[in-house]
mmCIF file of C-alpha atoms in Angstrom:
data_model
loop_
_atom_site.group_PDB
_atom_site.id
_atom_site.type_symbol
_atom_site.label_atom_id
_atom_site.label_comp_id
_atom_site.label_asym_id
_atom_site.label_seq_id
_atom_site.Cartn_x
_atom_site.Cartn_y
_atom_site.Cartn_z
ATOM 1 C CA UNK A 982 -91.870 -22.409 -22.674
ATOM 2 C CA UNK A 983 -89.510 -23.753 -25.843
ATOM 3 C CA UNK A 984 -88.971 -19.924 -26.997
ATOM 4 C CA UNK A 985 -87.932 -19.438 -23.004
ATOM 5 C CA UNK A 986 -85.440 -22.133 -23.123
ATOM 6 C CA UNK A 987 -84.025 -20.988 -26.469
ATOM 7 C CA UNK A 988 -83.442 -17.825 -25.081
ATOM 8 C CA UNK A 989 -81.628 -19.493 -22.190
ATOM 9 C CA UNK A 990 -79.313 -21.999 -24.096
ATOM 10 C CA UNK A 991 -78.489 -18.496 -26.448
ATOM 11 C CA UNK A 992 -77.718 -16.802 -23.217
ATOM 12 C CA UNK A 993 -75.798 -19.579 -22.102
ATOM 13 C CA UNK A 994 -74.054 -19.967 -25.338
ATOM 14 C CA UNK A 995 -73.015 -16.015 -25.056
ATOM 15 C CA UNK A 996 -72.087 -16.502 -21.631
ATOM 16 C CA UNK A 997 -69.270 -18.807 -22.717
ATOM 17 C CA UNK A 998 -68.408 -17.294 -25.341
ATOM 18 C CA UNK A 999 -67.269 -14.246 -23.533
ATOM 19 C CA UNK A 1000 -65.550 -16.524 -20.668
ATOM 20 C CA UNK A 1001 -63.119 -18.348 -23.589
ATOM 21 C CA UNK A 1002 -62.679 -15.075 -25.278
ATOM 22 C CA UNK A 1003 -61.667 -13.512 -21.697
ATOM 23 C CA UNK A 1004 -59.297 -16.508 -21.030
ATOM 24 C CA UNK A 1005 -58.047 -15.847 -24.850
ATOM 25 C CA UNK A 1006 -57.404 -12.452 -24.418
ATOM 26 C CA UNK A 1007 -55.859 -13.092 -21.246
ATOM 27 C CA UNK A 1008 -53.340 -15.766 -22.381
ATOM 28 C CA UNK A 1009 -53.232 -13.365 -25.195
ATOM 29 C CA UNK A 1010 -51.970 -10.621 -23.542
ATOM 30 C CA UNK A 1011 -49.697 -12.637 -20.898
ATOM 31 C CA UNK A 1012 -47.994 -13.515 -24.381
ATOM 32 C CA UNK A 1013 -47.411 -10.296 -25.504
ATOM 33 C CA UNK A 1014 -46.421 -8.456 -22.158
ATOM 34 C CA UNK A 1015 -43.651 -12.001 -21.881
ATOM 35 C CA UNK A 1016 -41.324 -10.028 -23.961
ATOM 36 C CA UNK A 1017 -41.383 -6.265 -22.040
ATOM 37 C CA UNK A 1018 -40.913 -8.233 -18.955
ATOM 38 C CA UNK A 1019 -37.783 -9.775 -20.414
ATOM 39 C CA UNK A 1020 -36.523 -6.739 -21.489
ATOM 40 C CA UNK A 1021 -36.945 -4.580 -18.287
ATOM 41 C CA UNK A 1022 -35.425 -8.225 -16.139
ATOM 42 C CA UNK A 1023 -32.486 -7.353 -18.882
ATOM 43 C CA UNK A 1024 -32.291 -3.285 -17.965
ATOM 44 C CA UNK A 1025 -32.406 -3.616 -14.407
ATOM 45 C CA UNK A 1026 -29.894 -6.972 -14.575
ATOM 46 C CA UNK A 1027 -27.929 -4.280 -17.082
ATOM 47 C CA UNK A 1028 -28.061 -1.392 -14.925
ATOM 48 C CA UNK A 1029 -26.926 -3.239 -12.108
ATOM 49 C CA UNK A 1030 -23.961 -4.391 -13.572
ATOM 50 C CA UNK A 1031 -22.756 -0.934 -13.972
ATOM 51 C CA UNK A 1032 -23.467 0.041 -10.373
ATOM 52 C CA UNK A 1033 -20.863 -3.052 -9.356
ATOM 53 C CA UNK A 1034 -17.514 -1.666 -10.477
ATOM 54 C CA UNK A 1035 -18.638 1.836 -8.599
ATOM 55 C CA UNK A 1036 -18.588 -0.501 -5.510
ATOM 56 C CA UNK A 1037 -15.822 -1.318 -2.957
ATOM 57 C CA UNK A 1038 -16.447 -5.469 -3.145
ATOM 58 C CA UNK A 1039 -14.271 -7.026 -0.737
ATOM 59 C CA UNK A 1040 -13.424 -10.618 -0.467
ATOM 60 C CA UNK A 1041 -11.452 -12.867 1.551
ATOM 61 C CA UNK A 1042 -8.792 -15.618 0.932
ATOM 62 C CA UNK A 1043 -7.008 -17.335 3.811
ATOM 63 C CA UNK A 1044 -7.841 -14.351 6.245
ATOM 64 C CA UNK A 1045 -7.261 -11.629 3.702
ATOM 65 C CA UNK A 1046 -10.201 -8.766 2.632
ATOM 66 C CA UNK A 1047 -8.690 -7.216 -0.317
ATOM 67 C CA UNK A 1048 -10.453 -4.813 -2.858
ATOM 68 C CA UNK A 1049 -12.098 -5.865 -5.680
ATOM 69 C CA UNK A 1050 -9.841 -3.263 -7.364
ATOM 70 C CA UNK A 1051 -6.683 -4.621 -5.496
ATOM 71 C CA UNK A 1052 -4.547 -6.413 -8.301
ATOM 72 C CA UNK A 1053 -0.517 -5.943 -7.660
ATOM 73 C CA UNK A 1054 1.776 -5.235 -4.518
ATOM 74 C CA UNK A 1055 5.368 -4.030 -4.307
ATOM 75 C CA UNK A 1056 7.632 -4.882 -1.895
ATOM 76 C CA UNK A 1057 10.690 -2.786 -1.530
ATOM 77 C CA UNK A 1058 14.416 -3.447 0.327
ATOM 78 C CA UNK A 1059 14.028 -3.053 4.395
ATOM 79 C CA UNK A 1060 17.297 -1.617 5.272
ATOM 80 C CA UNK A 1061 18.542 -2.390 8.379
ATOM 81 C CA UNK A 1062 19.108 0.687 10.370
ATOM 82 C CA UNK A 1063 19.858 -0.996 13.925
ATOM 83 C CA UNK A 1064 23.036 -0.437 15.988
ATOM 84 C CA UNK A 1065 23.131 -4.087 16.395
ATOM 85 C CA UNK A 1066 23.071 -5.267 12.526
ATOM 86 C CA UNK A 1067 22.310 -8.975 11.941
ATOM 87 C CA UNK A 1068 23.682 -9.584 8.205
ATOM 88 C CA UNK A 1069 20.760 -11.424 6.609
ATOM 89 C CA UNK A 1070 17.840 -9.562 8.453
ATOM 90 C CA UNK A 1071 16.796 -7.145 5.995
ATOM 91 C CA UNK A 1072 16.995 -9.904 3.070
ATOM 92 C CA UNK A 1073 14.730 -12.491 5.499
ATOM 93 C CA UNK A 1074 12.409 -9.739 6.458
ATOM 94 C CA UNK A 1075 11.834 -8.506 2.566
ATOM 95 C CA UNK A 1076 11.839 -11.426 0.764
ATOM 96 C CA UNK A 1077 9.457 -12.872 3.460
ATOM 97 C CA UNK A 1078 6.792 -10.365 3.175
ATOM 98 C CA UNK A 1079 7.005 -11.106 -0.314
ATOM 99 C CA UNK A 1080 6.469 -14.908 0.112
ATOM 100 C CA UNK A 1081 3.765 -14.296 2.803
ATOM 101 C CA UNK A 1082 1.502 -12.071 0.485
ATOM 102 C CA UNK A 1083 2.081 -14.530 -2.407
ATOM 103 C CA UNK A 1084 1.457 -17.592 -0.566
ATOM 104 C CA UNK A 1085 -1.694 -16.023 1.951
ATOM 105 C CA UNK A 1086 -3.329 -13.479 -1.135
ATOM 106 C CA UNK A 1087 -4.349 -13.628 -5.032
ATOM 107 C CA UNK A 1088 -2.457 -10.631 -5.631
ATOM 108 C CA UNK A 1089 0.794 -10.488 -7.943
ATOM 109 C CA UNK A 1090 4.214 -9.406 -7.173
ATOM 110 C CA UNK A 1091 4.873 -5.840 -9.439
ATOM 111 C CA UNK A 1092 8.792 -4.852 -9.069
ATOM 112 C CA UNK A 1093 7.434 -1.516 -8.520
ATOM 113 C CA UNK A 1094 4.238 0.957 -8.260
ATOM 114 C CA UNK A 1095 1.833 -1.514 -7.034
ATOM 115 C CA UNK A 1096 -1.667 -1.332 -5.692
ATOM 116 C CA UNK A 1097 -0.168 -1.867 -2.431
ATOM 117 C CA UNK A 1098 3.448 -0.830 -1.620
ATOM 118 C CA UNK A 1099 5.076 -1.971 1.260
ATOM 119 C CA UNK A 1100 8.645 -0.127 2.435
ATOM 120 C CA UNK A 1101 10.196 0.718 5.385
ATOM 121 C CA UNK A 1102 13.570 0.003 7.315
ATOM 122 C CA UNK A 1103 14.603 -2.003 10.722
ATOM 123 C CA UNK A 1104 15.178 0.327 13.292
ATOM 124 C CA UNK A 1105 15.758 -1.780 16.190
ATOM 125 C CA UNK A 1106 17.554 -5.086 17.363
ATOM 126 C CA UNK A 1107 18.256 -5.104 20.837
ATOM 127 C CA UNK A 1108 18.969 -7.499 23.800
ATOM 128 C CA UNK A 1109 18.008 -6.615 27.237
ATOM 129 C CA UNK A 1110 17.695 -8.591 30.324
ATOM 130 C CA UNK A 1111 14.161 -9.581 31.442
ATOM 131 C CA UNK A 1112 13.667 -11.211 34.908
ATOM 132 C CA UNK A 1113 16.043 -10.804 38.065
ATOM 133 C CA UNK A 1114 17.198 -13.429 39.878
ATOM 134 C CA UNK A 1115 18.001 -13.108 43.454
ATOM 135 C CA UNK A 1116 21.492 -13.119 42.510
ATOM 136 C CA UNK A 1117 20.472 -9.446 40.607
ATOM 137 C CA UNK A 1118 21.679 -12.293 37.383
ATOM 138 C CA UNK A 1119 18.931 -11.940 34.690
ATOM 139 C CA UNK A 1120 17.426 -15.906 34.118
ATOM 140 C CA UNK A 1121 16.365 -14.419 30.895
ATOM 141 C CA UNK A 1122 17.239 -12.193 28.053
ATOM 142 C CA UNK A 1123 14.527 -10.756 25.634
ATOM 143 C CA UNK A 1124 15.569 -10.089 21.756
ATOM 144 C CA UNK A 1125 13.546 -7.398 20.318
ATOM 145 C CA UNK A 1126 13.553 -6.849 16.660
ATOM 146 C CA UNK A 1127 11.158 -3.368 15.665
ATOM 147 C CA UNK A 1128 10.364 -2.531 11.921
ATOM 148 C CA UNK A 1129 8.962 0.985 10.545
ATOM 149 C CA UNK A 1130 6.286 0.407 7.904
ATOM 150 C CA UNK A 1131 4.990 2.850 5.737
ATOM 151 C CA UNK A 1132 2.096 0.828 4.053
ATOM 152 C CA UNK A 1133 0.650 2.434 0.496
ATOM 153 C CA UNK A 1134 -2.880 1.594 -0.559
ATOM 154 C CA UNK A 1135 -2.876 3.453 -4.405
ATOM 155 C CA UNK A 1136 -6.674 2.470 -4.310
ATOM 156 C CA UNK A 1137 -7.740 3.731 -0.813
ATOM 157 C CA UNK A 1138 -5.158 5.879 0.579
ATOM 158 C CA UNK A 1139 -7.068 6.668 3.161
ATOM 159 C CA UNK A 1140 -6.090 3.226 4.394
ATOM 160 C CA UNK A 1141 -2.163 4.122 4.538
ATOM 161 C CA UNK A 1142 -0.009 4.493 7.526
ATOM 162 C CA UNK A 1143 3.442 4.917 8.857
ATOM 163 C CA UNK A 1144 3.625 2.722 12.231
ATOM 164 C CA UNK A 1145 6.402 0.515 14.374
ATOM 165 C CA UNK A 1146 5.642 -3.138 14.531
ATOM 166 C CA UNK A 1147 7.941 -4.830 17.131
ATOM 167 C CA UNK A 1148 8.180 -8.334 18.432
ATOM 168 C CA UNK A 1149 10.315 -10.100 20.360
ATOM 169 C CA UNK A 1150 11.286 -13.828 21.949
ATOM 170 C CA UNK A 1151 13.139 -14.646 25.476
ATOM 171 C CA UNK A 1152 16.271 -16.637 25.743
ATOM 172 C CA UNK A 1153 18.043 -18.285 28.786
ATOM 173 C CA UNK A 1154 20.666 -15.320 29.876
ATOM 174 C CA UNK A 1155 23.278 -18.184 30.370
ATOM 175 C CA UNK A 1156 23.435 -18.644 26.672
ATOM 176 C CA UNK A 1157 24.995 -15.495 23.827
ATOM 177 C CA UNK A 1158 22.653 -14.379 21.256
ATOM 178 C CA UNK A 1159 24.450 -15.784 18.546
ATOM 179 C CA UNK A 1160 23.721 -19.458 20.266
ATOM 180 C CA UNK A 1161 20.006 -18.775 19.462
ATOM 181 C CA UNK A 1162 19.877 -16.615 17.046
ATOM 182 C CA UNK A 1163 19.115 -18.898 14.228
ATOM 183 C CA UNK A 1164 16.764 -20.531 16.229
ATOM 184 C CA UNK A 1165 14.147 -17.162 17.652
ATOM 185 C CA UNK A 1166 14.872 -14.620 15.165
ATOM 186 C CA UNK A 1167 12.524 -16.340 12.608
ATOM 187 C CA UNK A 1168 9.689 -16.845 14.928
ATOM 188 C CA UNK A 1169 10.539 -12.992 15.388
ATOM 189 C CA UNK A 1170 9.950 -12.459 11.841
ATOM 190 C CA UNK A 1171 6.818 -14.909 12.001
ATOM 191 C CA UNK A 1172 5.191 -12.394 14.533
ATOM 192 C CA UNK A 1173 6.272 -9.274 12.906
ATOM 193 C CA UNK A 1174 5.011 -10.781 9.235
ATOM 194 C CA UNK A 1175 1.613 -11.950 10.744
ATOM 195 C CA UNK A 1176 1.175 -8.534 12.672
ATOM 196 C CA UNK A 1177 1.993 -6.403 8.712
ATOM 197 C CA UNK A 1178 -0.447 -8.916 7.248
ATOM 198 C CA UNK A 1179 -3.277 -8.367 9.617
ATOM 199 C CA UNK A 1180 -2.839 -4.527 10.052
ATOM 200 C CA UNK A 1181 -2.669 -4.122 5.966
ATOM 201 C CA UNK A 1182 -4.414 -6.902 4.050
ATOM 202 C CA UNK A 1183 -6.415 -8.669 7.040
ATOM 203 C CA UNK A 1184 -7.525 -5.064 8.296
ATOM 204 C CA UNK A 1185 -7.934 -5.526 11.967
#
């Protein structure tokens, strides 16, 4: 019976033995595999960052979805090629397009060659009467003011166009145009701007 429970306390004594040597080697080897797993986390984390660039990110800022890519944007001269020429049009219209993408984007102003180039010319500027009065007298008159953009994207230029925006504001017909002129042509220009804006750097 006492050389039976030797045996047993020796097999007992083996038994954990082998379980702390398992939990050694274990522990052991979560050690040494630590470091590969750090460096593969590092490849793929590595190889990822590659990949990014390769990718058209887009991100937004006050309604805009520019291209990751997307630094710089010219801005040339609108000429104003209306028969009916208001003086300080094509100056308004440029310089606010300029302000607008400034003020609305992160992008910066390049004199020239920019990832986005914005040109064109004012083709129209035009009063005609609207509604008819029973006295065939027009109540109102409706200014229309058209631009032709030809919109560059040196990134995408699959994204470039040539297109008429136009916009316009009513005005009592018992009053000239150059009584309200300073008054609707900029919320003219307002429309026109936000139309560019959405139609190039907005996207819709």
């Amino acid at each position: 019976m006492e050389k039976e429970n030797l045996l047993h306390r020796s097999w007992e004594f083996q038994k954990e033995r082998y379980t702390g040597k398992s939990k050694n080697m274990t522990l052991t080897d979560n050690l040494r595999y630590t470091p590969i797993k750090k460096i593969l986390i590092t490849l793929i984390i590595l190889a990822g960052s590659f990949l990014i660039p390769s990718c058209k990110v887009a991100y937004t800022f006050t309604g805009a979805s520019i291209a990751a890519d997307v630094k710089t944007f010219s801005v040339y001269y609108f000429p104003n090629r209306a028969r009916l020429v208001n003086p300080t049009l094509s100056s308004d219209l440029t310089e606010q397009l300029k302000e607008k993408l400034l003020r609305q984007t992160s992008l910066r102003e390049e004199e020239e060659n920019g990832d986005l180039i914005f040109e064109g010319q004012i083709t129209n500027y035009e009063v005609r009467p609207m509604s008819i009065q029973k006295e065939d007298m027009a109540a109102q008159n409706r200014l229309t003011i058209s631009v032709r953009l030809k919109y560059t994207n040196n990134r995408n230029h699959e994204q470039d166009f040539d297109r008429t925006f136009s916009s316009y504001e009513d005005f009592p017909s018992n009053l000239n145009l150059t009584d309200v002129e300073s008054n609707i042509v900029p919320e003219i220009l307002e429309k026109l701007l936000d139309d560019i804006f959405n139609a190039t750097i907005a996207n819709w």
